[in-house]
């Protein structure tokens, strides 16, 4: 199963919660998360790095995620539907 299936499921789940998904392009910055999840009324918005099932961030991506977390950003890595369900449980 390709990464796009995880991303498609993420988008659908975020929209079920009334949120929106944005693909993120970083100018002059590599290895940053590729998705921003916006949730109206929530106190935070969350960056998500999607990976193919069983995939993990590269060492450079991990360092960038840690830098962002150090700046109080929320960064999640999702590579399975189970991880998606844990982070954002299905409604209903």
CSV table of N, CA and C in Angstrom, one decimal:
chain,number,residue,atom,x,y,z
A,1,UNK,N,0.9,-1.2,0.0
A,1,UNK,CA,0.0,0.0,0.0
A,1,UNK,C,0.9,1.2,0.0
A,2,UNK,N,0.7,2.2,-0.9
A,2,UNK,CA,1.5,3.4,-1.0
A,2,UNK,C,1.1,4.4,0.1
A,3,UNK,N,2.1,5.3,0.3
A,3,UNK,CA,1.9,6.4,1.2
A,3,UNK,C,0.6,7.2,0.9
A,4,UNK,N,0.3,7.4,-0.4
A,4,UNK,CA,-0.9,8.2,-0.8
A,4,UNK,C,-2.2,7.7,-0.1
A,5,UNK,N,-2.2,6.3,0.1
A,5,UNK,CA,-3.4,5.8,0.8
A,5,UNK,C,-3.5,6.2,2.2
A,6,UNK,N,-2.4,6.3,2.9
A,6,UNK,CA,-2.4,6.8,4.3
A,6,UNK,C,-2.8,8.3,4.3
A,7,UNK,N,-2.2,9.1,3.3
A,7,UNK,CA,-2.6,10.5,3.3
A,7,UNK,C,-4.0,10.7,2.9
A,8,UNK,N,-4.6,9.9,2.0
A,8,UNK,CA,-6.0,10.0,1.7
A,8,UNK,C,-6.9,9.7,2.9
A,9,UNK,N,-6.5,8.7,3.7
A,9,UNK,CA,-7.3,8.4,4.9
A,9,UNK,C,-7.2,9.5,5.9
A,10,UNK,N,-6.0,10.0,6.0
A,10,UNK,CA,-5.8,11.2,7.0
A,10,UNK,C,-6.6,12.3,6.6
A,11,UNK,N,-6.7,12.7,5.3
A,11,UNK,CA,-7.5,13.8,4.9
A,11,UNK,C,-9.0,13.6,5.2
A,12,UNK,N,-9.4,12.4,4.9
A,12,UNK,CA,-10.8,12.0,5.1
A,12,UNK,C,-11.2,12.1,6.6
A,13,UNK,N,-10.3,11.6,7.5
A,13,UNK,CA,-10.5,11.6,8.9
A,13,UNK,C,-10.5,13.1,9.5
A,14,UNK,N,-9.5,13.9,9.0
A,14,UNK,CA,-9.5,15.3,9.5
A,14,UNK,C,-10.7,16.0,9.1
A,15,UNK,N,-11.2,15.8,7.9
A,15,UNK,CA,-12.5,16.4,7.4
A,15,UNK,C,-13.7,16.0,8.2
A,16,UNK,N,-13.7,14.7,8.6
A,16,UNK,CA,-14.8,14.2,9.5
A,16,UNK,C,-14.8,15.0,10.8
A,17,UNK,N,-13.7,15.5,11.3
A,17,UNK,CA,-13.6,16.3,12.5
A,17,UNK,C,-13.9,17.7,12.2
A,18,UNK,N,-14.2,18.1,11.0
A,18,UNK,CA,-14.4,19.5,10.6
A,18,UNK,C,-13.2,20.2,10.3
A,19,UNK,N,-12.1,19.5,10.1
A,19,UNK,CA,-10.8,20.2,9.9
A,19,UNK,C,-10.5,20.2,8.4
A,20,UNK,N,-9.3,20.7,8.1
A,20,UNK,CA,-8.8,20.8,6.7
A,20,UNK,C,-7.4,20.4,6.7
A,21,UNK,N,-6.9,19.9,5.5
A,21,UNK,CA,-5.6,19.4,5.3
A,21,UNK,C,-4.9,20.3,4.3
A,22,UNK,N,-3.7,20.7,4.6
A,22,UNK,CA,-2.9,21.5,3.6
A,22,UNK,C,-1.6,20.7,3.3
A,23,UNK,N,-1.3,20.6,2.1
A,23,UNK,CA,0.1,20.1,1.7
A,23,UNK,C,1.0,21.3,1.9
A,24,UNK,N,2.2,21.0,2.5
A,24,UNK,CA,3.1,22.1,2.9
A,24,UNK,C,4.3,21.9,2.0
A,25,UNK,N,4.7,23.1,1.4
A,25,UNK,CA,6.0,23.1,0.7
A,25,UNK,C,6.9,24.1,1.5
A,26,UNK,N,8.1,23.7,1.8
A,26,UNK,CA,9.0,24.5,2.6
A,26,UNK,C,10.1,25.1,1.8
A,27,UNK,N,10.2,26.4,1.7
A,27,UNK,CA,11.2,27.1,0.9
A,27,UNK,C,12.5,27.1,1.7
A,28,UNK,N,13.5,26.6,1.1
A,28,UNK,CA,14.8,26.6,1.7
A,28,UNK,C,15.0,25.6,2.9
A,29,UNK,N,14.0,24.7,3.1
A,29,UNK,CA,14.0,23.8,4.2
A,29,UNK,C,13.7,22.4,3.7
A,30,UNK,N,14.6,21.5,4.0
A,30,UNK,CA,14.3,20.1,3.7
A,30,UNK,C,13.9,19.3,4.9
A,31,UNK,N,13.3,18.2,4.7
A,31,UNK,CA,13.0,17.2,5.7
A,31,UNK,C,11.9,17.6,6.7
A,32,UNK,N,11.2,18.7,6.4
A,32,UNK,CA,10.1,19.1,7.3
A,32,UNK,C,8.8,18.3,7.0
A,33,UNK,N,7.8,18.2,7.9
A,33,UNK,CA,6.6,17.5,7.6
A,33,UNK,C,5.9,18.0,6.4
A,34,UNK,N,5.2,17.1,5.7
A,34,UNK,CA,4.6,17.5,4.4
A,34,UNK,C,3.1,17.8,4.5
A,35,UNK,N,2.5,17.7,5.6
A,35,UNK,CA,1.0,18.0,5.8
A,35,UNK,C,0.8,18.8,7.0
A,36,UNK,N,-0.1,19.8,6.9
A,36,UNK,CA,-0.6,20.6,8.0
A,36,UNK,C,-2.1,20.3,8.2
A,37,UNK,N,-2.5,19.9,9.4
A,37,UNK,CA,-3.9,19.6,9.7
A,37,UNK,C,-4.4,20.8,10.5
A,38,UNK,N,-5.4,21.4,10.0
A,38,UNK,CA,-6.1,22.6,10.7
A,38,UNK,C,-7.4,22.2,11.3
A,39,UNK,N,-7.6,22.5,12.5
A,39,UNK,CA,-8.8,22.1,13.2
A,39,UNK,C,-9.4,23.4,13.8
A,40,UNK,N,-10.5,23.9,13.2
A,40,UNK,CA,-11.1,25.1,13.8
A,40,UNK,C,-11.6,24.9,15.2
A,41,UNK,N,-11.3,25.9,16.1
A,41,UNK,CA,-11.7,25.8,17.4
A,41,UNK,C,-10.7,25.0,18.3
A,42,UNK,N,-9.7,24.4,17.8
A,42,UNK,CA,-8.7,23.7,18.6
A,42,UNK,C,-7.6,24.7,18.9
A,43,UNK,N,-6.9,24.5,20.0
A,43,UNK,CA,-5.9,25.4,20.4
A,43,UNK,C,-4.6,25.2,19.6
A,44,UNK,N,-4.5,24.1,18.8
A,44,UNK,CA,-3.3,23.8,18.1
A,44,UNK,C,-3.6,23.3,16.7
A,45,UNK,N,-2.7,23.4,15.8
A,45,UNK,CA,-2.7,22.8,14.5
A,45,UNK,C,-1.5,21.8,14.5
A,46,UNK,N,-1.6,20.8,13.7
A,46,UNK,CA,-0.7,19.7,13.8
A,46,UNK,C,0.0,19.4,12.5
A,47,UNK,N,1.3,19.3,12.5
A,47,UNK,CA,2.0,18.9,11.3
A,47,UNK,C,2.1,17.3,11.3
A,48,UNK,N,1.9,16.7,10.1
A,48,UNK,CA,2.0,15.3,10.0
A,48,UNK,C,2.9,14.9,8.9
A,49,UNK,N,3.8,14.0,9.2
A,49,UNK,CA,4.7,13.3,8.2
A,49,UNK,C,4.0,12.0,7.9
A,50,UNK,N,3.6,11.8,6.7
A,50,UNK,CA,3.0,10.5,6.3
A,50,UNK,C,4.1,9.7,5.6
A,51,UNK,N,4.0,8.4,5.9
A,51,UNK,CA,5.0,7.4,5.4
A,51,UNK,C,4.2,6.2,4.9
A,52,UNK,N,4.8,5.5,4.0
A,52,UNK,CA,4.3,4.2,3.5
A,52,UNK,C,4.2,3.3,4.7
A,53,UNK,N,3.3,2.3,4.8
A,53,UNK,CA,3.2,1.4,5.9
A,53,UNK,C,4.6,0.9,6.4
A,54,UNK,N,4.8,1.0,7.7
A,54,UNK,CA,6.1,0.6,8.2
A,54,UNK,C,7.2,1.5,8.0
A,55,UNK,N,7.0,2.6,7.3
A,55,UNK,CA,8.1,3.6,7.0
A,55,UNK,C,8.4,4.4,8.2
A,56,UNK,N,9.6,4.9,8.3
A,56,UNK,CA,10.0,5.8,9.4
A,56,UNK,C,10.7,7.0,8.8
A,57,UNK,N,10.7,8.1,9.5
A,57,UNK,CA,11.4,9.3,9.1
A,57,UNK,C,12.9,9.0,8.9
A,58,UNK,N,13.5,9.7,8.0
A,58,UNK,CA,15.0,9.6,7.8
A,58,UNK,C,15.6,10.3,9.0
A,59,UNK,N,16.9,10.1,9.2
A,59,UNK,CA,17.6,10.8,10.3
A,59,UNK,C,17.4,12.3,10.2
A,60,UNK,N,17.5,12.8,9.0
A,60,UNK,CA,17.4,14.2,8.8
A,60,UNK,C,16.0,14.7,9.1
A,61,UNK,N,15.0,13.9,8.7
A,61,UNK,CA,13.6,14.3,9.0
A,61,UNK,C,13.4,14.2,10.5
A,62,UNK,N,13.9,13.2,11.2
A,62,UNK,CA,13.8,13.1,12.7
A,62,UNK,C,14.4,14.4,13.3
A,63,UNK,N,15.5,14.8,12.9
A,63,UNK,CA,16.2,16.0,13.5
A,63,UNK,C,15.3,17.2,13.3
A,64,UNK,N,14.7,17.4,12.1
A,64,UNK,CA,13.9,18.5,11.8
A,64,UNK,C,12.6,18.5,12.6
A,65,UNK,N,12.0,17.3,12.8
A,65,UNK,CA,10.8,17.2,13.6
A,65,UNK,C,11.2,17.5,15.1
A,66,UNK,N,12.3,17.1,15.5
A,66,UNK,CA,12.7,17.5,16.9
A,66,UNK,C,12.9,19.0,17.1
A,67,UNK,N,13.5,19.6,16.0
A,67,UNK,CA,13.6,21.1,16.1
A,67,UNK,C,12.3,21.8,16.2
A,68,UNK,N,11.3,21.3,15.4
A,68,UNK,CA,10.0,21.9,15.4
A,68,UNK,C,9.3,21.6,16.7
A,69,UNK,N,9.5,20.4,17.3
A,69,UNK,CA,8.9,20.1,18.6
A,69,UNK,C,9.5,21.0,19.7
A,70,UNK,N,10.8,21.3,19.5
A,70,UNK,CA,11.5,22.2,20.5
A,70,UNK,C,10.9,23.6,20.4
A,71,UNK,N,10.3,24.0,19.3
A,71,UNK,CA,9.7,25.3,19.1
A,71,UNK,C,8.2,25.2,19.4
A,72,UNK,N,7.7,24.2,20.1
A,72,UNK,CA,6.3,24.0,20.5
A,72,UNK,C,5.4,23.7,19.4
A,73,UNK,N,5.9,23.1,18.3
A,73,UNK,CA,5.1,22.6,17.2
A,73,UNK,C,4.7,21.2,17.5
A,74,UNK,N,3.5,20.8,17.1
A,74,UNK,CA,3.1,19.4,17.2
A,74,UNK,C,3.4,18.7,15.9
A,75,UNK,N,4.2,17.6,16.0
A,75,UNK,CA,4.5,16.8,14.8
A,75,UNK,C,4.2,15.4,15.0
A,76,UNK,N,3.4,14.8,14.2
A,76,UNK,CA,3.1,13.3,14.2
A,76,UNK,C,3.6,12.7,13.0
A,77,UNK,N,4.0,11.4,13.1
A,77,UNK,CA,4.4,10.6,12.0
A,77,UNK,C,3.4,9.5,11.9
A,78,UNK,N,2.8,9.3,10.8
A,78,UNK,CA,1.7,8.3,10.6
A,78,UNK,C,2.1,7.4,9.4
A,79,UNK,N,2.2,6.1,9.7
A,79,UNK,CA,2.5,5.2,8.6
A,79,UNK,C,1.6,4.0,8.5
A,80,UNK,N,0.6,4.0,9.4
A,80,UNK,CA,-0.4,2.9,9.4
A,80,UNK,C,-1.8,3.4,9.7
A,81,UNK,N,-2.8,2.7,9.3
A,81,UNK,CA,-4.1,3.1,9.7
A,81,UNK,C,-4.3,3.0,11.2
A,82,UNK,N,-3.7,2.1,11.8
A,82,UNK,CA,-3.8,1.9,13.3
A,82,UNK,C,-3.2,3.2,14.0
A,83,UNK,N,-2.1,3.7,13.5
A,83,UNK,CA,-1.6,4.9,14.1
A,83,UNK,C,-2.5,6.1,13.9
A,84,UNK,N,-3.2,6.1,12.7
A,84,UNK,CA,-4.2,7.2,12.4
A,84,UNK,C,-5.3,7.0,13.4
A,85,UNK,N,-5.8,5.8,13.6
A,85,UNK,CA,-6.9,5.6,14.5
A,85,UNK,C,-6.5,6.0,16.0
A,86,UNK,N,-5.3,5.7,16.4
A,86,UNK,CA,-4.8,6.1,17.7
A,86,UNK,C,-4.8,7.6,17.9
A,87,UNK,N,-4.2,8.3,16.9
A,87,UNK,CA,-4.1,9.7,17.0
A,87,UNK,C,-5.4,10.4,16.8
A,88,UNK,N,-6.2,10.0,15.9
A,88,UNK,CA,-7.5,10.7,15.6
A,88,UNK,C,-8.6,9.6,15.4
A,89,UNK,N,-9.2,9.1,16.5
A,89,UNK,CA,-10.1,8.0,16.4
A,89,UNK,C,-11.3,8.3,15.5
A,90,UNK,N,-11.8,7.2,14.8
A,90,UNK,CA,-12.9,7.4,13.9
A,90,UNK,C,-14.1,8.0,14.7
A,91,UNK,N,-14.9,8.8,14.1
A,91,UNK,CA,-16.1,9.3,14.8
A,91,UNK,C,-17.2,8.3,14.6
A,92,UNK,N,-18.1,8.3,15.6
A,92,UNK,CA,-19.3,7.4,15.4
A,92,UNK,C,-19.1,6.1,15.8
